[in-house]
Short mmCIF file of C-alpha atoms and ligand atoms in Angstrom, two decimals:
data_model
loop_
_atom_site.label_atom_id
_atom_site.label_comp_id
_atom_site.label_asym_id
_atom_site.label_seq_id
_atom_site.Cartn_x
_atom_site.Cartn_y
_atom_site.Cartn_z
CA MET L 1 121.45 95.75 125.58
CA ILE L 2 123.37 97.02 122.38
CA TRP L 3 123.31 100.68 121.56
CA ARG L 4 124.18 100.82 117.92
CA THR L 5 123.89 104.50 117.57
CA GLY L 6 126.46 105.05 120.22
CA MET L 7 123.88 106.53 122.58
CA THR L 8 124.54 105.66 126.19
CA ALA L 9 121.94 103.85 128.21
CA THR L 10 121.47 106.98 130.31
CA SER L 11 120.91 109.39 127.44
CA GLY L 12 118.67 106.91 125.72
CA THR L 13 116.55 106.50 128.77
CA LEU L 14 116.41 110.25 129.25
CA PHE L 15 115.38 110.67 125.60
CA ARG L 16 112.63 108.12 125.94
CA LEU L 17 111.49 109.65 129.25
CA ALA L 18 111.36 113.10 127.58
CA ALA L 19 109.50 111.82 124.56
CA ALA L 20 107.07 109.93 126.86
CA SER L 21 106.47 113.02 128.99
CA VAL L 22 105.75 115.09 125.86
CA VAL L 23 103.24 112.47 124.65
CA PHE L 24 101.82 112.17 128.19
CA GLY L 25 101.59 115.92 128.40
CA ILE L 26 99.64 116.17 125.21
CA LEU L 27 97.31 113.23 126.25
CA ALA L 28 96.95 114.79 129.73
CA GLY L 29 96.09 118.11 128.16
CA THR L 30 93.44 116.40 125.99
CA VAL L 31 92.09 114.46 128.95
CA GLN L 32 91.94 117.63 131.11
CA ALA L 33 90.08 119.48 128.34
CA GLN L 34 87.73 116.57 127.97
CA ASP L 35 87.29 116.42 131.73
CA ALA L 36 86.16 120.06 131.88
CA THR L 37 84.00 120.19 128.76
CA PRO L 38 80.43 118.86 128.81
CA ALA L 39 79.98 115.75 126.68
CA LYS L 40 77.45 117.46 124.46
CA GLN L 41 80.04 119.94 123.34
CA LEU L 42 82.68 117.25 122.70
CA PHE L 43 80.23 115.12 120.62
CA GLY L 44 78.68 118.16 118.98
CA ALA L 45 82.09 119.12 117.65
CA ALA L 46 82.68 115.84 115.89
CA LYS L 47 82.05 116.35 112.17
CA LEU L 48 82.60 112.88 110.86
CA PRO L 49 82.17 109.32 112.17
CA THR L 50 84.91 106.89 113.19
CA GLN L 51 86.46 104.54 110.71
CA SER L 52 85.62 101.44 112.72
CA GLU L 53 82.72 99.05 112.19
CA ALA L 54 79.27 100.16 113.36
CA VAL L 55 78.77 99.75 117.09
CA PRO L 56 76.04 101.27 119.23
CA ILE L 57 77.52 101.85 122.70
CA GLY L 58 75.48 102.34 125.83
CA PHE L 59 71.87 103.39 126.03
CA TYR L 60 69.65 105.46 123.72
CA ALA L 61 69.87 108.40 126.13
CA LYS L 62 73.37 107.79 127.45
CA GLY L 63 75.85 106.58 124.93
CA CYS L 64 77.67 107.05 121.62
CA MET L 65 78.26 105.33 118.31
CA ALA L 66 81.23 104.07 116.28
CA GLY L 67 81.22 103.57 112.52
CA ALA L 68 78.11 105.59 111.72
CA VAL L 69 76.89 105.98 108.10
CA ALA L 70 74.92 108.91 106.75
CA LEU L 71 71.46 108.84 105.28
CA PRO L 72 71.96 110.36 101.80
CA THR L 73 70.23 113.79 101.73
CA ASP L 74 67.96 112.59 98.96
CA GLY L 75 66.60 109.22 98.06
CA PRO L 76 63.78 108.11 95.81
CA THR L 77 61.29 108.19 98.69
CA TRP L 78 62.92 110.39 101.34
CA GLN L 79 64.58 113.78 101.91
CA ALA L 80 66.74 114.59 104.95
CA MET L 81 65.75 117.89 106.67
CA ARG L 82 67.70 120.59 108.57
CA LEU L 83 70.92 119.53 106.94
CA SER L 84 72.95 122.14 108.81
CA ARG L 85 72.46 120.28 112.02
CA ASN L 86 74.59 117.40 110.70
CA ARG L 87 72.42 114.80 112.44
CA ARG L 88 71.65 112.37 109.69
CA TRP L 89 74.13 109.75 110.91
CA GLY L 90 73.03 106.43 112.15
CA ASN L 91 73.70 102.72 112.63
CA PRO L 92 73.48 101.03 109.21
CA ALA L 93 70.40 99.18 110.56
CA MET L 94 68.69 102.54 110.97
CA ILE L 95 69.62 103.83 107.58
CA SER L 96 68.43 100.69 105.77
CA PHE L 97 65.22 100.80 107.88
CA LEU L 98 64.54 104.44 106.75
CA GLU L 99 65.04 103.35 103.10
CA GLN L 100 62.56 100.49 103.50
CA PHE L 101 60.05 102.52 105.46
CA SER L 102 60.13 105.45 103.18
CA GLY L 103 59.26 103.25 100.22
CA ASP L 104 56.44 101.56 102.15
CA ALA L 105 55.11 105.05 103.25
CA ALA L 106 55.01 106.27 99.66
CA ARG L 107 53.14 103.10 98.62
CA LEU L 108 50.48 103.65 101.30
CA GLY L 109 49.84 107.11 100.01
CA TRP L 110 52.02 109.27 102.19
CA GLY L 111 53.03 111.77 99.52
CA SER L 112 56.08 110.75 97.61
CA GLY L 113 57.78 109.49 100.81
CA ILE L 114 59.03 110.79 104.11
CA LEU L 115 60.89 113.81 105.41
CA VAL L 116 63.55 112.69 107.91
CA GLY L 117 64.52 114.89 110.85
CA ASP L 118 67.26 114.17 113.28
CA ILE L 119 68.93 110.78 113.52
CA SER L 120 72.25 111.18 115.42
CA GLN L 121 75.47 113.19 115.40
CA PRO L 122 78.44 111.61 113.52
CA ARG L 123 79.66 109.91 116.69
CA GLY L 124 76.36 110.01 118.48
CA GLY L 125 76.50 111.17 122.08
CA PRO L 126 74.51 113.93 123.76
CA MET L 127 73.49 116.91 121.80
CA ILE L 128 73.74 120.61 122.52
CA THR L 129 70.11 121.12 121.57
CA GLY L 130 67.01 119.20 121.12
CA HIS L 131 67.06 115.65 122.39
CA ALA L 132 67.76 113.51 125.43
CA SER L 133 68.09 110.36 123.31
CA HIS L 134 69.27 109.85 119.68
CA GLN L 135 72.76 109.06 121.13
CA ILE L 136 73.50 105.62 119.64
CA GLY L 137 72.25 105.89 116.02
CA LEU L 138 69.10 103.87 116.57
CA ASP L 139 66.58 106.75 116.97
CA ALA L 140 65.09 108.81 114.05
CA ASP L 141 62.50 111.55 113.73
CA ILE L 142 59.98 111.44 110.88
CA TRP L 143 58.02 114.55 110.02
CA PHE L 144 54.21 114.43 109.99
CA THR L 145 54.52 116.24 106.71
CA PRO L 146 54.87 114.03 103.58
CA LYS L 147 57.70 114.57 101.16
CA PRO L 148 56.42 116.73 98.38
CA ALA L 149 56.86 115.56 94.76
CA GLN L 150 59.06 118.56 93.98
CA PRO L 151 62.35 118.20 95.89
CA LEU L 152 62.88 120.77 98.63
CA THR L 153 65.90 123.02 98.30
CA VAL L 154 68.56 123.04 101.01
CA GLN L 155 67.11 126.41 102.23
CA GLN L 156 63.59 125.09 102.30
CA ARG L 157 64.80 122.18 104.41
CA GLU L 158 66.18 124.63 106.91
CA SER L 159 63.21 126.95 107.09
CA MET L 160 60.09 124.84 106.38
CA PRO L 161 57.99 125.07 109.50
CA PHE L 162 56.70 122.01 111.39
CA THR L 163 52.98 121.29 111.28
CA SER L 164 51.36 120.12 114.54
CA MET L 165 48.67 117.38 114.31
CA LEU L 166 47.00 118.91 117.44
CA ASP L 167 44.16 121.38 117.77
CA LYS L 168 45.91 123.92 119.88
CA SER L 169 42.62 125.52 120.98
CA LYS L 170 41.87 122.29 122.89
CA PHE L 171 43.49 120.27 125.55
CA LEU L 172 45.61 117.40 124.11
CA THR L 173 43.32 116.79 121.07
CA VAL L 174 44.14 115.69 117.53
CA ASP L 175 43.08 118.17 114.84
CA PRO L 176 40.76 116.19 112.41
CA LYS L 177 41.64 118.66 109.72
CA ARG L 178 45.25 117.55 109.84
CA TRP L 179 45.10 114.07 111.15
CA GLY L 180 43.55 111.37 108.93
CA SER L 181 43.62 107.71 108.20
CA THR L 182 46.84 107.96 106.16
CA ASN L 183 48.59 109.46 109.20
CA ALA L 184 47.32 106.54 111.28
CA ARG L 185 48.47 104.01 108.70
CA LEU L 186 51.94 105.67 108.52
CA VAL L 187 52.54 105.39 112.32
CA MET L 188 51.20 101.82 112.41
CA GLN L 189 53.32 100.90 109.39
CA ALA L 190 56.39 102.13 111.33
CA ALA L 191 55.39 100.01 114.30
CA SER L 192 54.95 96.91 112.11
CA TYR L 193 58.62 96.08 111.47
CA PRO L 194 60.17 93.60 113.79
CA GLN L 195 63.28 95.67 114.30
CA VAL L 196 61.21 98.70 115.51
CA GLU L 197 60.91 98.63 119.25
CA ARG L 198 59.06 101.79 119.94
CA VAL L 199 57.37 104.59 118.09
CA PHE L 200 56.93 107.74 120.19
CA VAL L 201 53.92 109.95 119.47
CA ASN L 202 52.05 112.71 121.32
CA PRO L 203 49.63 111.28 123.93
CA ALA L 204 46.71 112.74 121.92
CA ILE L 205 47.85 110.80 118.88
CA LYS L 206 48.15 107.56 120.88
CA LYS L 207 44.69 108.11 122.20
CA LYS L 208 43.23 108.74 118.75
CA LEU L 209 44.92 105.56 117.48
CA CYS L 210 43.53 103.60 120.42
CA GLU L 211 40.02 104.88 119.49
CA THR L 212 40.29 104.28 115.75
CA TRP L 213 42.82 101.66 114.73
CA SER L 214 41.13 98.58 113.38
CA GLY L 215 44.24 96.82 112.16
CA ASN L 216 46.58 94.73 114.34
CA ARG L 217 45.92 96.10 117.88
CA ASP L 218 48.98 94.37 119.36
CA LEU L 219 51.19 96.83 117.48
CA LEU L 220 49.72 99.61 119.52
CA SER L 221 51.89 98.48 122.46
CA LYS L 222 54.97 99.83 120.59
CA VAL L 223 53.32 103.24 120.16
CA ARG L 224 54.39 105.12 123.21
CA PRO L 225 52.80 108.41 124.41
CA VAL L 226 55.20 111.22 125.16
CA TYR L 227 55.22 114.99 125.32
CA GLY L 228 55.82 116.82 122.09
CA HIS L 229 55.91 114.48 119.03
CA ASP L 230 52.85 116.19 117.49
CA GLU L 231 54.69 117.39 114.36
CA HIS L 232 56.98 114.42 114.08
CA PHE L 233 57.10 110.95 115.39
CA HIS L 234 60.18 109.11 116.66
CA VAL L 235 61.14 105.59 115.70
CA ARG L 236 63.48 103.58 117.91
CA LEU L 237 65.07 100.39 116.75
CA SER L 238 66.02 97.51 119.04
CA CYS L 239 69.72 96.86 119.70
CA PRO L 240 70.88 95.05 116.53
CA PRO L 241 71.57 91.32 116.96
CA GLY L 242 75.04 90.64 118.38
CA SER L 243 75.69 94.21 119.50
CA SER L 244 76.65 93.45 123.11
CA SER L 245 77.65 97.02 124.00
CA CYS L 246 74.12 98.31 123.18
CA GLN L 247 71.95 98.41 126.31
CA LYS L 248 68.53 97.02 125.72
CA GLN L 249 65.49 98.95 126.82
CA ALA L 250 62.75 97.29 128.93
CA ASP L 251 60.08 95.47 126.94
CA THR L 252 56.91 97.32 125.98
CA PRO L 253 53.52 96.18 127.50
CA SER L 254 52.10 93.01 126.00
CA THR L 255 48.69 94.61 125.34
CA ASP L 256 47.66 97.65 123.20
CA ASP L 257 48.23 99.70 126.35
CA CYS L 258 45.20 101.87 125.56
CA ASN L 259 43.72 101.58 129.11
CA SER L 260 47.00 101.99 131.03
CA LYS L 261 47.76 104.39 133.74
CA ALA L 262 50.75 105.60 131.65
CA LEU L 263 48.41 106.91 128.92
CA ALA L 264 45.71 108.17 131.22
CA TRP L 265 48.26 110.12 133.29
CA TRP L 266 48.88 112.51 130.38
CA PHE L 267 45.24 113.53 130.48
CA THR L 268 45.35 114.43 134.15
CA LYS L 269 46.43 117.82 135.46
CA GLU L 270 49.62 116.43 136.94
CA PRO L 271 51.92 116.57 133.95
CA TRP L 272 50.91 120.13 133.16
CA ALA L 273 51.10 121.61 136.67
CA PRO L 274 53.65 124.45 136.98
CA PRO L 275 56.78 123.43 138.79
CA PRO L 276 56.81 124.33 142.57
CA LYS L 277 58.12 127.80 143.30
CA PRO L 278 61.82 127.59 144.32
CA ASP L 279 62.55 128.17 147.97
CA PRO L 280 63.97 131.72 148.20
CA ASN L 281 66.15 130.64 151.21
CA LYS L 282 67.80 127.90 149.29
CA LYS L 283 70.68 128.38 146.90
CA PRO L 284 69.47 127.28 143.44
CA VAL L 285 71.08 124.09 142.31
CA LYS L 286 72.68 124.32 138.92
CA PRO L 287 71.76 121.21 136.91
CA ARG L 288 74.85 119.02 136.54
CA GLN L 289 76.14 118.65 132.99
CA VAL L 290 76.68 115.23 131.54
CA MET L 291 80.44 114.67 131.21
CA LEU L 292 82.38 112.18 129.09
CA SER L 293 83.11 110.21 132.26
CA ASP L 294 79.32 109.74 132.77
CA LEU L 295 79.10 107.87 129.41
CA PRO L 296 80.33 104.29 128.80
CA LYS L 297 84.10 104.08 128.89
CA ALA L 298 84.36 103.18 125.16
CA CYS L 299 82.90 106.64 124.28
CA ALA L 300 86.18 108.35 125.02
CA ALA L 301 87.91 106.16 122.46
CA VAL L 302 85.13 106.83 120.01
CA LEU L 303 85.64 110.55 120.37
CA SER L 304 89.39 110.34 119.69
CA ALA L 305 89.31 107.66 116.97
CA PRO L 306 90.36 108.63 113.40
CA ALA L 307 87.60 109.91 111.17
CA ARG L 308 86.29 108.32 108.04
CA SER L 309 85.99 110.55 104.96
CA GLU L 310 82.56 111.97 104.26
CA ALA L 311 82.17 110.12 100.92
CA GLU L 312 83.07 106.79 102.46
CA ALA L 313 80.68 107.33 105.26
CA THR L 314 77.65 107.66 103.10
CA TYR L 315 75.51 104.58 103.04
CA GLY L 316 75.10 103.06 99.57
CA GLY L 317 78.18 104.78 98.18
CA GLY L 318 76.71 108.25 98.01
CA THR L 319 75.08 107.68 94.60
CA MET L 320 71.78 109.22 95.59
CA ALA L 321 72.11 112.95 94.90
CA TYR L 322 74.65 113.15 97.62
CA SER L 323 76.32 115.97 95.79
CA GLU L 324 73.30 118.07 96.73
CA ARG L 325 74.33 118.07 100.34
CA ALA L 326 74.35 121.22 102.39
CA PRO L 327 77.45 123.41 102.19
CA VAL L 328 79.74 122.58 104.98
CA ASN L 329 80.60 125.93 106.44
CA ALA L 330 80.50 127.61 109.80
CA ALA L 331 77.41 129.71 109.06
CA ALA L 332 75.37 126.69 107.98
CA ARG L 333 76.38 124.92 111.18
CA SER L 334 74.92 127.54 113.44
CA VAL L 335 72.67 124.96 115.07
CA ASP L 336 70.80 127.37 117.31
CA ALA L 337 69.50 129.31 114.42
CA VAL L 338 67.41 126.40 113.14
CA VAL L 339 66.34 124.71 116.34
CA GLN L 340 62.82 125.64 117.39
CA PRO L 341 62.15 125.92 121.06
CA PRO L 342 58.87 124.43 122.26
CA PRO L 343 55.99 126.89 121.90
CA ALA L 344 55.79 129.14 124.98
CA ASP L 345 52.05 128.48 125.50
CA VAL L 346 52.52 124.72 125.97
CA PRO L 347 53.62 123.92 129.56
CA LEU L 348 56.38 121.35 129.91
CA PRO L 349 55.37 118.37 131.87
CA SER L 350 57.12 117.67 135.20
CA GLU L 351 57.68 113.94 135.44
CA ARG L 352 56.20 111.09 133.63
CA PRO L 353 55.99 107.36 134.01
CA ARG L 354 59.02 105.83 132.40
CA ASN L 355 58.38 103.42 129.53
ZN1 ZN M 1 63.22 112.00 118.49
#
């Protein structure tokens, strides 16, 4: 080995060892911090997506996303809501789906288009508030309130209340004053695209569709009943073709699923029974936090990968009123201020059949 700088082999080795230990020390520090911090905080702190190509990694409720793009805050037939949450990032397949669906929604008479709620965080992953899924950029919430003709201001998008489609004076019943045939057509339109795998709605809404839908009944199998989802519905896309790191969900039933146990279960007492009283002699078990090590291995790399600039990350080049985006400042990012807890008078269900 030739040492042109006159450095001896020993001093060179020491230098490299020292440099390596500094780098290792920094990495170890990062790893230790990541080890101790719940994954939702790590992913919640990421403000921009990675530079890499779009890859959904893992499962809808346990994963992350590389190369996300943002839904522009304003399009011809959509507006993104609750901008301060910074959750309008998705797989390009989801963003182009929302563009297509919003146009179709406007054409079928749903106001001037759709209001889009949460998609995913810039790098996906678990969220500090609000959702179990939405982690890989293939889930999106659509409000059961049409986009008004007059664009909503950033402030209105933060504060506009949700409108439930249920009659809260009755048990699990759709309110006929709020739910009409256009609502039904909107949900079934969402279910009609081949790339849409599931549409989650409140069990009362699924029941109503079962009773009234006279179009293609096979599409009702994609419409899945789940708690909540009475002021918005949730669209889930299948893993895009060729994305081997995206974990596929089990198939939906092959029938309309209107007479299934899964739907009937919601109308029994079981889901609404109060949880059993904790045993006073037992130490309460703290629920375990989801850590980075619980997610697919590639999610650690997603978290530490270089960021793409905000302008580059906007789907379609940011031409659609992207300049009207919410101010990026700490106050606007106070997520808890805008997240609405479930109403106290609605009991949370215990367990439910998984589908
Ligand atoms: Zn959702």
